[in-house]
């Protein structure tokens, strides 16, 4: 899907893994003569400096017309391999950083009659594709993150990405956020300069990728009419969504700090006994409201975490690591970067609903793993790795409450970013 978050001002982020799959070099030449050179030479870009090779460095030198002619003939003979492949991947990767900004994508990389399709749209030329991008940019706040780009067939390049978009506050007063992850399979012309002739996007959250399938439309409506809200102006741990499946997400959380306390009763659930949960909450609230060695008041944050090992946690600023609690039952510590499988649900997060969310999340992971040999989930063992996150205060309408069940994973991020 060509979708993402940043209305008239659009942000596009690229965090890349660039790989080359070996393939036999094939010669391809046009009987009607050589096509005009369409690829932009690489430009200086911090996001791609690690991808710069000596071949790119040397190409920045001024070449004579004869040398350029010889280089082009050599690239045509080699096909989509070697330097030609690396340059094309670099150009496509850099070009997609401009998907929703004022620069825009480079039409020289696409055939005029490029076929584009995703589960919500289909176009048979570059003009239609460009129109779709402009429409999304003008209506939503798109954010596109490309994670990897790789050659997957002789004349095929595949990217893996995450895209988000935010609907306008009118008439969507609940400010829904839509998230999609998936792959773009780009078929390249066999003739140099190997323009894209077909671009097909697929989503991880659906099986029927057909244009306007019931499943695709249902996925969009489910996200649009998710009324759960995250409290405004409260800081929350930063994370990246690596995969969004039908019933859960795989997230990578950055390192963050928490104030932590324990309760006595073991409910066997990530949901604590209400009475003891209230006492634990008050101890942690006391710490951030000044019951510490500096009598320092701290900002409120969200969510409140509780886990099956009887611990409750408030998120705090990194600087709070040096602020010692006055209450010895409260500790401040860091939580390292980690992957989680996360299932969201609204309503009142009582024990029965929380336990059911954990059960369904484990079943969903098994179901997704059964669909693909390349996907596996490795839940970490231990009660401390099963958590409930509650974002809202008790007075929030249950329909608008954001609750999440998290299970920590032993997987590496690369397992979810492979194309």
XYZ file of N, CA and C in Angstrom, residues 324-416:
279
model
N 17.206 8.789 43.801
C 16.901 7.655 44.668
C 15.538 7.823 45.331
N 14.676 6.778 45.280
C 13.365 6.857 45.939
C 13.507 6.913 47.454
N 12.593 7.630 48.109
C 12.569 7.653 49.567
C 12.002 6.347 50.103
N 11.120 5.721 49.354
C 10.509 4.448 49.723
C 11.406 3.315 49.216
N 11.902 2.481 50.135
C 12.822 1.414 49.746
C 12.160 0.324 48.914
N 10.834 0.297 48.876
C 10.144 -0.707 48.065
C 10.057 -0.296 46.592
N 10.552 0.882 46.287
C 10.573 1.376 44.912
C 12.006 1.387 44.409
N 12.226 0.842 43.244
C 13.547 0.865 42.610
C 13.426 1.513 41.225
N 14.536 2.104 40.788
C 14.594 2.681 39.445
C 15.614 1.894 38.643
N 15.234 1.459 37.460
C 16.155 0.691 36.626
C 15.853 0.923 35.153
N 16.749 0.437 34.334
C 16.542 0.562 32.893
C 15.984 -0.734 32.330
N 15.279 -0.597 31.215
C 14.809 -1.748 30.458
C 15.489 -1.693 29.097
N 16.229 -2.728 28.788
C 17.013 -2.733 27.562
C 16.131 -2.859 26.325
N 16.698 -2.475 25.197
C 16.014 -2.632 23.910
C 15.549 -4.074 23.760
N 14.313 -4.257 23.291
C 13.764 -5.608 23.240
C 12.634 -5.690 22.216
N 12.430 -6.887 21.677
C 11.315 -7.152 20.771
C 10.138 -7.706 21.567
N 8.922 -7.296 21.162
C 7.711 -7.788 21.806
C 6.666 -8.117 20.755
N 5.896 -9.159 21.023
C 4.642 -9.377 20.317
C 3.583 -8.671 21.139
N 2.749 -7.856 20.489
C 1.818 -6.985 21.219
C 0.411 -7.105 20.646
N -0.538 -7.412 21.507
C -1.952 -7.452 21.117
C -2.683 -6.337 21.847
N -3.456 -5.547 21.119
C -4.174 -4.420 21.702
C -5.639 -4.764 21.908
N -6.221 -4.194 22.966
C -7.654 -4.380 23.209
C -8.168 -3.209 24.035
N -9.437 -2.917 23.893
C -10.053 -1.825 24.649
C -10.878 -2.410 25.786
N -11.629 -1.548 26.469
C -12.472 -2.010 27.557
C -11.759 -2.009 28.896
N -12.361 -2.657 29.858
C -11.788 -2.771 31.203
C -10.873 -3.990 31.239
N -9.630 -3.774 31.594
C -8.647 -4.866 31.579
C -8.690 -5.622 32.903
N -9.721 -6.441 33.084
C -9.751 -7.272 34.284
C -8.941 -8.549 34.048
N -8.886 -9.397 35.064
C -8.046 -10.594 34.967
C -8.513 -11.518 33.848
N -9.795 -11.738 33.745
C -10.319 -12.660 32.737
C -9.980 -12.184 31.323
N -10.193 -10.905 31.067
C -9.929 -10.362 29.734
C -8.429 -10.359 29.443
N -7.619 -10.028 30.441
C -6.166 -10.008 30.256
C -5.628 -11.403 29.965
N -6.091 -12.385 30.718
C -5.643 -13.765 30.490
C -6.074 -14.268 29.113
N -7.270 -13.876 28.708
C -7.760 -14.272 27.388
C -6.922 -13.616 26.288
N -6.499 -12.371 26.515
C -5.651 -11.679 25.537
C -4.313 -12.393 25.385
N -3.749 -12.867 26.497
C -2.490 -13.605 26.419
C -2.670 -14.906 25.636
N -3.744 -15.626 25.941
C -4.016 -16.891 25.244
C -4.162 -16.672 23.738
N -4.937 -15.652 23.358
C -5.167 -15.379 21.943
C -3.894 -14.920 21.247
N -3.056 -14.173 21.947
C -1.793 -13.726 21.349
C -0.879 -14.907 21.066
N -0.790 -15.831 21.993
C 0.059 -17.012 21.762
C -0.493 -17.841 20.595
N -1.803 -17.965 20.514
C -2.407 -18.702 19.403
C -2.157 -17.992 18.073
N -2.228 -16.665 18.083
C -2.009 -15.896 16.855
C -0.578 -16.038 16.369
N 0.383 -16.065 17.286
C 1.784 -16.253 16.887
C 1.972 -17.618 16.228
N 1.351 -18.649 16.795
C 1.457 -19.985 16.195
C 0.806 -20.013 14.813
N -0.316 -19.323 14.681
C -1.020 -19.300 13.404
C -0.177 -18.609 12.326
N 0.414 -17.481 12.652
C 1.234 -16.771 11.670
C 2.487 -17.572 11.323
N 3.065 -18.245 12.304
C 4.260 -19.051 12.040
C 3.941 -20.213 11.109
N 2.728 -20.735 11.193
C 2.345 -21.876 10.350
C 2.155 -21.483 8.892
N 2.001 -20.203 8.621
C 1.761 -19.735 7.257
C 3.043 -19.577 6.449
N 4.173 -19.467 7.137
C 5.427 -19.191 6.434
C 6.592 -19.846 7.154
N 7.443 -20.494 6.385
C 8.629 -21.116 6.968
C 9.638 -20.070 7.426
N 9.563 -18.873 6.875
C 10.542 -17.831 7.207
C 10.188 -17.084 8.487
N 8.992 -17.312 9.028
C 8.559 -16.601 10.228
C 8.455 -17.559 11.395
N 9.070 -17.208 12.490
C 8.961 -17.999 13.714
C 8.942 -17.021 14.882
N 8.370 -17.437 15.973
C 8.279 -16.591 17.155
C 8.870 -17.352 18.331
N 9.704 -16.679 19.088
C 10.395 -17.295 20.215
C 10.061 -16.532 21.497
N 8.888 -16.813 22.101
C 8.526 -16.134 23.352
C 9.551 -16.431 24.445
N 9.950 -15.407 25.157
C 10.912 -15.597 26.245
C 10.218 -16.276 27.417
N 10.949 -17.137 28.087
C 10.396 -17.893 29.212
C 10.537 -17.085 30.494
N 9.486 -17.073 31.285
C 9.517 -16.355 32.553
C 8.325 -15.432 32.689
N 7.771 -15.351 33.912
C 6.590 -14.529 34.149
C 6.855 -13.046 33.910
N 8.107 -12.622 34.099
C 8.403 -11.201 33.933
C 8.294 -10.745 32.484
N 8.217 -11.697 31.552
C 8.162 -11.348 30.129
C 6.740 -11.318 29.570
N 5.757 -11.444 30.445
C 4.354 -11.301 30.036
C 3.800 -10.090 30.783
N 3.401 -9.055 30.042
C 3.045 -7.784 30.663
C 1.711 -7.243 30.163
N 1.090 -6.464 31.016
C -0.094 -5.700 30.661
C 0.286 -4.228 30.687
N -0.039 -3.496 29.614
C 0.205 -2.056 29.560
C -1.149 -1.350 29.516
N -1.371 -0.450 30.466
C -2.622 0.308 30.531
C -2.293 1.796 30.384
N -2.913 2.431 29.395
C -2.546 3.794 29.021
C -3.437 4.876 29.627
N -4.614 4.529 30.078
C -5.589 5.559 30.443
C -5.947 5.521 31.925
N -6.493 6.647 32.417
C -6.932 6.681 33.808
C -8.286 5.978 33.937
N -8.686 5.618 35.162
C -9.924 4.834 35.361
C -11.193 5.550 34.920
N -11.150 6.876 34.734
C -12.350 7.617 34.341
C -12.572 7.630 32.835
N -11.608 7.099 32.086
C -11.740 7.067 30.631
C -12.834 6.090 30.215
N -13.634 6.502 29.251
C -14.659 5.614 28.694
C -14.011 4.291 28.279
N -14.528 3.150 28.734
C -13.913 1.856 28.389
C -13.704 1.652 26.889
N -14.585 2.198 26.065
C -14.451 2.052 24.617
C -13.182 2.736 24.119
N -12.747 3.775 24.834
C -11.586 4.556 24.412
C -10.302 4.158 25.134
N -10.360 3.141 25.948
C -9.158 2.740 26.686
C -8.211 1.933 25.795
N -6.954 2.241 25.914
C -5.926 1.511 25.185
C -5.213 0.573 26.157
N -5.409 -0.705 25.951
C -4.737 -1.736 26.736
C -3.933 -2.618 25.797
N -2.817 -3.132 26.281
C -1.988 -4.007 25.448
C -1.414 -5.145 26.267
N -1.368 -6.321 25.656
C -0.738 -7.488 26.253
C 0.559 -7.713 25.500
N 1.668 -7.729 26.204
C 2.989 -7.850 25.580
C 3.680 -9.129 26.020
N 4.284 -9.823 25.067
C 5.119 -10.985 25.361
C 6.485 -10.740 24.725
N 7.532 -10.740 25.535
C 8.878 -10.497 25.031
C 9.339 -11.654 24.147
N 10.107 -11.333 23.115
C 10.591 -12.336 22.168
C 12.108 -12.430 22.195
N 12.599 -13.637 21.951
C 14.039 -13.867 21.852
C 14.537 -13.733 20.413
N 13.669 -13.332 19.510
C 14.062 -13.185 18.114
C 14.999 -11.997 17.930
N 15.706 -11.989 16.804
C 16.469 -10.810 16.404
C 15.600 -9.994 15.458
N 15.837 -8.690 15.410
C 15.022 -7.818 14.562
C 15.145 -8.206 13.086
N 16.319 -8.705 12.701
C 16.551 -9.038 11.281
C 15.600 -10.132 10.794
N 15.152 -10.975 11.707
C 14.224 -12.038 11.308
C 12.918 -11.479 10.777
N 12.537 -10.301 11.241
C 11.273 -9.695 10.808
C 11.466 -8.653 9.717
